[in-house]
Coordinates of N, CA, C and O in Angstrom, one line a residue:
M1 N -60.6 -33.6 36.3 CA -60.2 -32.3 36.7 C -59.6 -32.2 38.1 O -58.6 -31.6 38.3
F2 N -60.3 -32.9 39.0 CA -59.8 -33.0 40.4 C -58.5 -33.7 40.6 O -57.6 -33.4 41.4
D3 N -58.2 -34.7 39.7 CA -56.8 -35.4 39.8 C -55.8 -34.4 39.4 O -54.8 -34.5 40.0
L4 N -56.0 -33.6 38.5 CA -55.0 -32.5 38.1 C -54.7 -31.6 39.3 O -53.6 -31.4 39.6
M5 N -55.7 -31.2 39.9 CA -55.5 -30.3 41.1 C -54.8 -30.9 42.2 O -54.1 -30.4 43.0
D6 N -55.2 -32.3 42.5 CA -54.6 -33.0 43.5 C -53.1 -33.2 43.3 O -52.3 -33.3 44.2
T7 N -52.7 -33.3 42.0 CA -51.2 -33.3 41.7 C -50.6 -31.9 41.6 O -49.5 -31.7 42.1
L8 N -51.4 -31.0 41.1 CA -50.7 -29.7 40.8 C -50.5 -28.9 42.1 O -49.5 -28.2 42.3
F9 N -51.5 -28.9 43.0 CA -51.3 -28.1 44.3 C -50.1 -28.6 45.0 O -49.4 -27.6 45.5
P10 N -49.9 -29.8 45.4 CA -48.6 -30.1 46.2 C -47.4 -29.7 45.5 O -46.4 -29.2 46.1
V11 N -47.3 -29.8 44.2 CA -46.1 -29.4 43.4 C -45.9 -27.9 43.5 O -44.8 -27.4 43.8
M12 N -46.9 -27.1 43.4 CA -46.9 -25.7 43.5 C -46.5 -25.3 44.9 O -45.7 -24.4 45.2
F13 N -47.2 -25.9 45.9 CA -46.9 -25.6 47.3 C -45.4 -25.9 47.6 O -44.7 -25.0 48.3
L14 N -44.9 -27.0 47.2 CA -43.6 -27.4 47.5 C -42.6 -26.4 46.7 O -41.5 -26.0 47.3
S15 N -42.9 -25.9 45.6 CA -42.1 -25.0 44.9 C -41.9 -23.7 45.6 O -40.9 -23.1 45.7
I16 N -43.1 -23.2 46.0 CA -43.1 -21.9 46.7 C -42.3 -22.1 48.0 O -41.5 -21.2 48.4
F17 N -42.5 -23.1 48.7 CA -41.8 -23.4 50.0 C -40.3 -23.4 49.8 O -39.5 -22.8 50.5
L18 N -39.9 -24.2 48.7 CA -38.5 -24.3 48.4 C -37.8 -22.9 48.0 O -36.7 -22.6 48.3
L19 N -38.6 -22.1 47.3 CA -38.2 -20.8 46.9 C -38.0 -19.9 48.2 O -36.9 -19.2 48.3
F20 N -38.9 -20.0 49.0 CA -38.8 -19.2 50.3 C -37.5 -19.7 51.1 O -36.8 -18.8 51.6
I21 N -37.3 -20.9 51.2 CA -36.2 -21.5 51.9 C -34.8 -21.0 51.3 O -33.9 -20.6 51.9
A22 N -34.8 -21.1 49.9 CA -33.6 -20.7 49.2 C -33.4 -19.1 49.4 O -32.2 -18.7 49.6
F23 N -34.4 -18.3 49.4 CA -34.3 -16.9 49.7 C -33.7 -16.7 51.1 O -32.8 -15.9 51.3
L24 N -34.3 -17.4 52.0 CA -33.8 -17.2 53.4 C -32.4 -17.7 53.6 O -31.6 -17.0 54.2
V25 N -31.9 -18.7 53.0 CA -30.5 -19.2 53.0 C -29.6 -18.2 52.3 O -28.6 -17.8 52.9
W26 N -30.1 -17.7 51.2 CA -29.3 -16.6 50.5 C -29.1 -15.4 51.4 O -27.9 -14.9 51.4
A27 N -30.2 -15.0 52.0 CA -30.0 -13.7 52.8 C -29.1 -14.0 54.1 O -28.2 -13.1 54.4
V28 N -29.1 -15.1 54.7 CA -28.2 -15.4 55.8 C -26.8 -15.5 55.3 O -25.9 -14.9 55.9
V29 N -26.6 -16.3 54.2 CA -25.2 -16.4 53.6 C -24.6 -15.0 53.3 O -23.5 -14.7 53.6
S30 N -25.4 -14.2 52.6 CA -24.8 -12.9 52.2 C -24.5 -12.0 53.4 O -23.6 -11.3 53.5
G31 N -25.4 -12.1 54.5 CA -25.1 -11.3 55.6 C -23.9 -11.8 56.4 O -23.1 -10.9 56.8
V32 N -23.6 -13.1 56.5 CA -22.5 -13.6 57.1 C -21.3 -13.3 56.3 O -20.2 -12.9 56.9
R33 N -21.4 -13.3 55.0 CA -20.3 -12.9 54.1 C -19.8 -11.5 54.3 O -18.6 -11.2 54.4
Q34 N -20.8 -10.6 54.3 CA -20.5 -9.1 54.5 C -19.9 -9.0 56.0 O -18.9 -8.2 56.1
W35 N -20.4 -9.6 57.0 CA -20.0 -9.5 58.4 C -18.5 -10.0 58.4 O -17.6 -9.4 59.0
S36 N -18.2 -11.1 57.8 CA -16.8 -11.7 57.7 C -15.9 -10.8 56.9 O -14.7 -10.5 57.4
K37 N -16.4 -10.2 55.9 CA -15.5 -9.3 55.0 C -15.2 -8.0 55.8 O -14.0 -7.6 55.8
N38 N -16.1 -7.5 56.5 CA -15.9 -6.4 57.4 C -15.0 -6.7 58.5 O -14.0 -5.8 58.7
N39 N -15.0 -7.7 59.1 CA -14.1 -8.2 60.2 C -12.7 -8.4 59.7 O -11.8 -8.1 60.4
A40 N -12.5 -8.7 58.4 CA -11.2 -8.9 57.8 C -10.6 -7.6 57.4 O -9.4 -7.6 57.1
S41 N -11.4 -6.6 57.3 CA -10.9 -5.3 56.7 C -10.2 -4.6 57.8 O -10.6 -4.7 59.0
P42 N -9.3 -3.8 57.5 CA -8.5 -2.9 58.4 C -9.4 -1.7 58.9 O -10.3 -1.3 58.1
W43 N -9.1 -1.3 60.2 CA -9.8 -0.1 60.6 C -9.1 1.1 59.9 O -7.9 1.2 59.9
L44 N -9.8 1.9 59.2 CA -9.2 3.1 58.5 C -9.7 4.4 59.1 O -10.9 4.5 59.3
T45 N -8.9 5.4 59.2 CA -9.2 6.7 59.6 C -8.8 7.7 58.6 O -7.5 7.7 58.2
V46 N -9.7 8.4 57.9 CA -9.4 9.3 56.8 C -10.1 10.6 57.0 O -11.0 10.7 57.7
E47 N -9.5 11.6 56.3 CA -10.1 12.9 56.3 C -11.3 12.9 55.3 O -11.2 12.3 54.2
A48 N -12.5 13.3 55.8 CA -13.7 13.2 54.9 C -14.6 14.3 55.2 O -14.6 15.0 56.2
E49 N -15.5 14.5 54.3 CA -16.6 15.5 54.4 C -18.0 14.8 54.3 O -18.1 13.9 53.4
V50 N -18.9 15.1 55.1 CA -20.3 14.6 55.0 C -21.0 15.3 53.8 O -21.1 16.5 53.9
V51 N -21.3 14.6 52.7 CA -21.9 15.3 51.6 C -23.3 15.2 51.5 O -24.0 16.0 50.9
T52 N -23.8 14.0 52.1 CA -25.3 14.0 52.0 C -25.7 13.0 53.2 O -24.9 12.1 53.6
K53 N -27.0 12.9 53.5 CA -27.6 12.0 54.5 C -28.9 11.5 53.8 O -29.6 12.3 53.1
R54 N -29.2 10.3 54.1 CA -30.6 9.8 53.7 C -31.2 8.9 54.7 O -30.4 8.2 55.5
T55 N -32.5 8.6 54.7 CA -33.2 7.6 55.4 C -33.9 6.7 54.4 O -34.3 7.1 53.4
S56 N -34.1 5.4 55.0 CA -34.9 4.4 54.2 C -35.9 3.8 55.1 O -35.4 3.3 56.2
V57 N -37.1 3.9 54.9 CA -38.2 3.4 55.8 C -38.8 2.2 55.1 O -39.1 2.2 53.9
H58 N -38.9 1.1 55.9 CA -39.4 -0.2 55.4 C -40.6 -0.6 56.3 O -40.5 -0.4 57.5
G59 N -41.7 -1.0 55.7 CA -42.9 -1.5 56.4 C -43.7 -0.3 56.8 O -43.7 0.7 56.1
G60 N -44.5 -0.5 57.8 CA -45.3 0.7 58.4 C -46.6 0.7 57.7 O -47.3 1.8 57.8
G61 N -47.2 -0.4 57.3 CA -48.6 -0.4 56.8 C -49.5 -0.1 58.1 O -49.2 0.2 59.1
E62 N -50.8 -0.4 57.8 CA -51.8 -0.2 58.8 C -51.5 -0.5 60.3 O -51.2 0.4 61.0
N63 N -51.2 -1.7 60.7 CA -50.9 -2.1 62.0 C -49.6 -2.8 62.1 O -49.3 -3.6 62.9
T64 N -48.6 -2.4 61.2 CA -47.3 -3.1 61.2 C -46.2 -2.2 61.7 O -46.4 -0.9 61.6
H65 N -45.1 -2.8 61.9 CA -44.1 -2.0 62.4 C -43.2 -1.3 61.4 O -43.0 -2.1 60.3
A66 N -42.7 -0.2 61.5 CA -41.9 0.4 60.4 C -40.5 0.5 61.0 O -40.3 0.7 62.1
S67 N -39.5 0.2 60.1 CA -38.1 0.3 60.5 C -37.4 1.4 59.6 O -37.7 1.4 58.5
T68 N -36.6 2.2 60.3 CA -35.9 3.3 59.6 C -34.5 3.0 59.6 O -33.9 2.7 60.6
R69 N -33.8 3.0 58.4 CA -32.3 3.0 58.3 C -31.7 4.3 58.0 O -32.3 5.0 57.1
H70 N -30.6 4.7 58.6 CA -30.0 5.9 58.3 C -28.7 5.6 57.6 O -27.9 4.8 57.9
Y71 N -28.4 6.5 56.6 CA -27.1 6.4 55.8 C -26.5 7.9 55.7 O -27.2 8.8 55.6
A72 N -25.2 7.9 55.7 CA -24.4 9.1 55.5 C -23.4 8.9 54.5 O -22.8 7.7 54.4
T73 N -23.3 9.8 53.5 CA -22.3 9.7 52.3 C -21.2 10.6 52.8 O -21.4 11.8 52.9
F74 N -19.9 10.1 52.8 CA -18.7 10.8 53.0 C -17.9 10.8 51.7 O -17.8 9.9 51.1
Q75 N -17.2 12.0 51.5 CA -16.3 12.1 50.4 C -14.9 12.3 51.1 O -14.7 13.2 51.8
V76 N -13.9 11.4 50.5 CA -12.6 11.5 51.0 C -11.8 12.4 50.1 O -12.2 12.8 49.1
A77 N -10.5 12.6 50.5 CA -9.6 13.6 49.7 C -9.4 13.1 48.3 O -9.3 13.9 47.4
S78 N -9.4 11.8 48.0 CA -9.3 11.3 46.7 C -10.5 11.6 45.7 O -10.5 11.4 44.5
G79 N -11.6 12.0 46.4 CA -12.8 12.3 45.6 C -13.8 11.1 45.6 O -14.9 11.2 45.2
D80 N -13.3 9.9 46.2 CA -14.2 8.8 46.3 C -15.3 9.1 47.4 O -15.0 9.7 48.4
R81 N -16.5 8.4 47.2 CA -17.5 8.6 48.1 C -17.9 7.3 48.7 O -17.8 6.2 48.1
L82 N -18.2 7.3 50.0 CA -18.5 6.0 50.8 C -20.0 6.3 51.4 O -20.1 7.3 52.1
E83 N -21.0 5.4 51.1 CA -22.2 5.6 51.9 C -22.2 4.5 52.9 O -22.1 3.3 52.7
L84 N -22.3 4.9 54.2 CA -22.3 3.9 55.3 C -23.5 4.1 56.2 O -24.0 5.1 56.3
P85 N -24.0 2.9 56.6 CA -25.1 3.0 57.5 C -24.7 3.5 58.9 O -23.6 3.1 59.3
V86 N -25.5 4.4 59.4 CA -25.2 4.9 60.8 C -26.4 4.8 61.6 O -27.5 4.6 61.2
S87 N -26.1 4.8 63.0 CA -27.3 4.8 63.9 C -28.1 6.1 64.0 O -27.6 7.2 63.4
G88 N -29.2 6.0 64.5 CA -30.2 7.2 64.6 C -29.4 8.4 65.3 O -29.5 9.5 64.7
P89 N -28.8 8.2 66.5 CA -28.2 9.2 67.2 C -26.9 9.9 66.3 O -26.8 11.1 66.3
E90 N -26.1 9.0 65.8 CA -25.1 9.4 64.9 C -25.6 10.2 63.7 O -25.1 11.3 63.3
Y91 N -26.7 9.7 63.1 CA -27.3 10.4 61.9 C -27.7 11.9 62.4 O -27.5 12.9 61.6
G92 N -28.4 12.0 63.5 CA -28.7 13.4 64.1 C -27.5 14.3 64.3 O -27.7 15.5 64.3
M93 N -26.4 13.7 64.6 CA -25.2 14.6 64.9 C -24.5 15.0 63.7 O -23.7 16.0 63.8
L94 N -24.7 14.3 62.7 CA -23.9 14.7 61.4 C -24.8 15.7 60.7 O -26.0 15.7 60.5
A95 N -24.0 16.6 60.1 CA -24.6 17.6 59.2 C -23.8 17.7 57.9 O -22.8 17.5 57.8
E96 N -24.6 17.9 56.8 CA -24.0 18.1 55.5 C -23.1 19.2 55.5 O -23.3 20.2 56.1
G97 N -21.8 19.0 55.0 CA -20.8 20.0 55.0 C -19.8 19.8 56.2 O -18.7 20.4 56.1
D98 N -20.1 19.0 57.2 CA -19.1 18.7 58.3 C -17.9 18.1 57.6 O -17.9 17.2 56.7
Y99 N -16.7 18.5 58.2 CA -15.5 17.9 57.7 C -14.7 17.4 59.0 O -14.9 18.0 60.0
G100 N -14.1 16.3 58.8 CA -13.4 15.7 59.9 C -12.8 14.3 59.6 O -12.5 14.0 58.5
R101 N -12.6 13.6 60.7 CA -11.9 12.3 60.5 C -12.8 11.1 60.6 O -13.5 11.0 61.7
L102 N -13.1 10.4 59.6 CA -14.0 9.2 59.4 C -13.3 8.0 59.7 O -12.2 7.7 59.2
T103 N -13.8 7.2 60.7 CA -13.1 5.9 60.9 C -14.2 4.8 60.5 O -15.4 4.9 61.0
F104 N -13.8 3.8 59.8 CA -14.7 2.8 59.2 C -13.9 1.5 59.1 O -12.7 1.5 59.0
Q105 N -14.6 0.4 58.9 CA -14.0 -0.9 58.7 C -14.8 -1.6 57.7 O -15.9 -2.0 58.0
G106 N -14.4 -1.7 56.4 CA -15.2 -2.2 55.3 C -16.5 -1.3 55.1 O -16.2 -0.1 54.8
T107 N -17.6 -1.9 55.3 CA -18.8 -1.0 55.2 C -19.4 -0.7 56.5 O -20.6 -0.3 56.6
R108 N -18.6 -0.9 57.5 CA -19.1 -0.6 59.0 C -18.6 0.8 59.4 O -17.4 1.0 59.5
Y109 N -19.5 1.7 59.7 CA -19.2 3.0 60.2 C -18.8 2.8 61.7 O -19.4 2.2 62.6
L110 N -17.7 3.4 62.1 CA -17.1 3.3 63.5 C -17.1 4.7 64.2 O -17.2 4.8 65.3
G111 N -17.1 5.8 63.4 CA -17.2 7.1 64.0 C -16.7 8.2 63.2 O -16.1 8.1 62.1
F112 N -17.0 9.4 63.6 CA -16.7 10.7 62.8 C -16.3 11.7 63.9 O -17.1 12.1 64.7
E113 N -15.1 12.2 63.7 CA -14.6 13.3 64.6 C -14.7 14.6 63.9 O -13.8 14.8 62.9
R114 N -15.6 15.5 64.1 CA -15.8 16.7 63.5 C -14.6 17.7 63.8 O -14.1 17.8 64.9
Q115 N -14.0 18.3 62.7 CA -12.9 19.2 62.9 C -13.4 20.7 62.5 O -12.8 21.6 63.0
R116 N -14.4 20.8 61.7 CA -14.9 22.1 61.4 C -16.4 22.0 61.1 O -16.9 21.1 60.7

């Protein structure tokens, strides 16, 4: 019985370690890919309306740190909608129903100039 455990434990430990490394590599590669795609995209400025806002909170158990991400969804003249991550201060300045000029690059929010 102990021989089986002596063989099984290292295999399971190595498998879990390799899965963790694979996930970490995947996360870094997809982040670099998105960053590169955004950098290759043109800066666009379009007429848009803020149609909704939302937040996403991660973590925050007993003694752990919580992080909040803010998102705003914009609708352009063609009817297409874009949900873009925005900073906390920008999130606070945007209101649903605001209309103006949205500037973005790929999935990167660059600014919103309110017109009404």
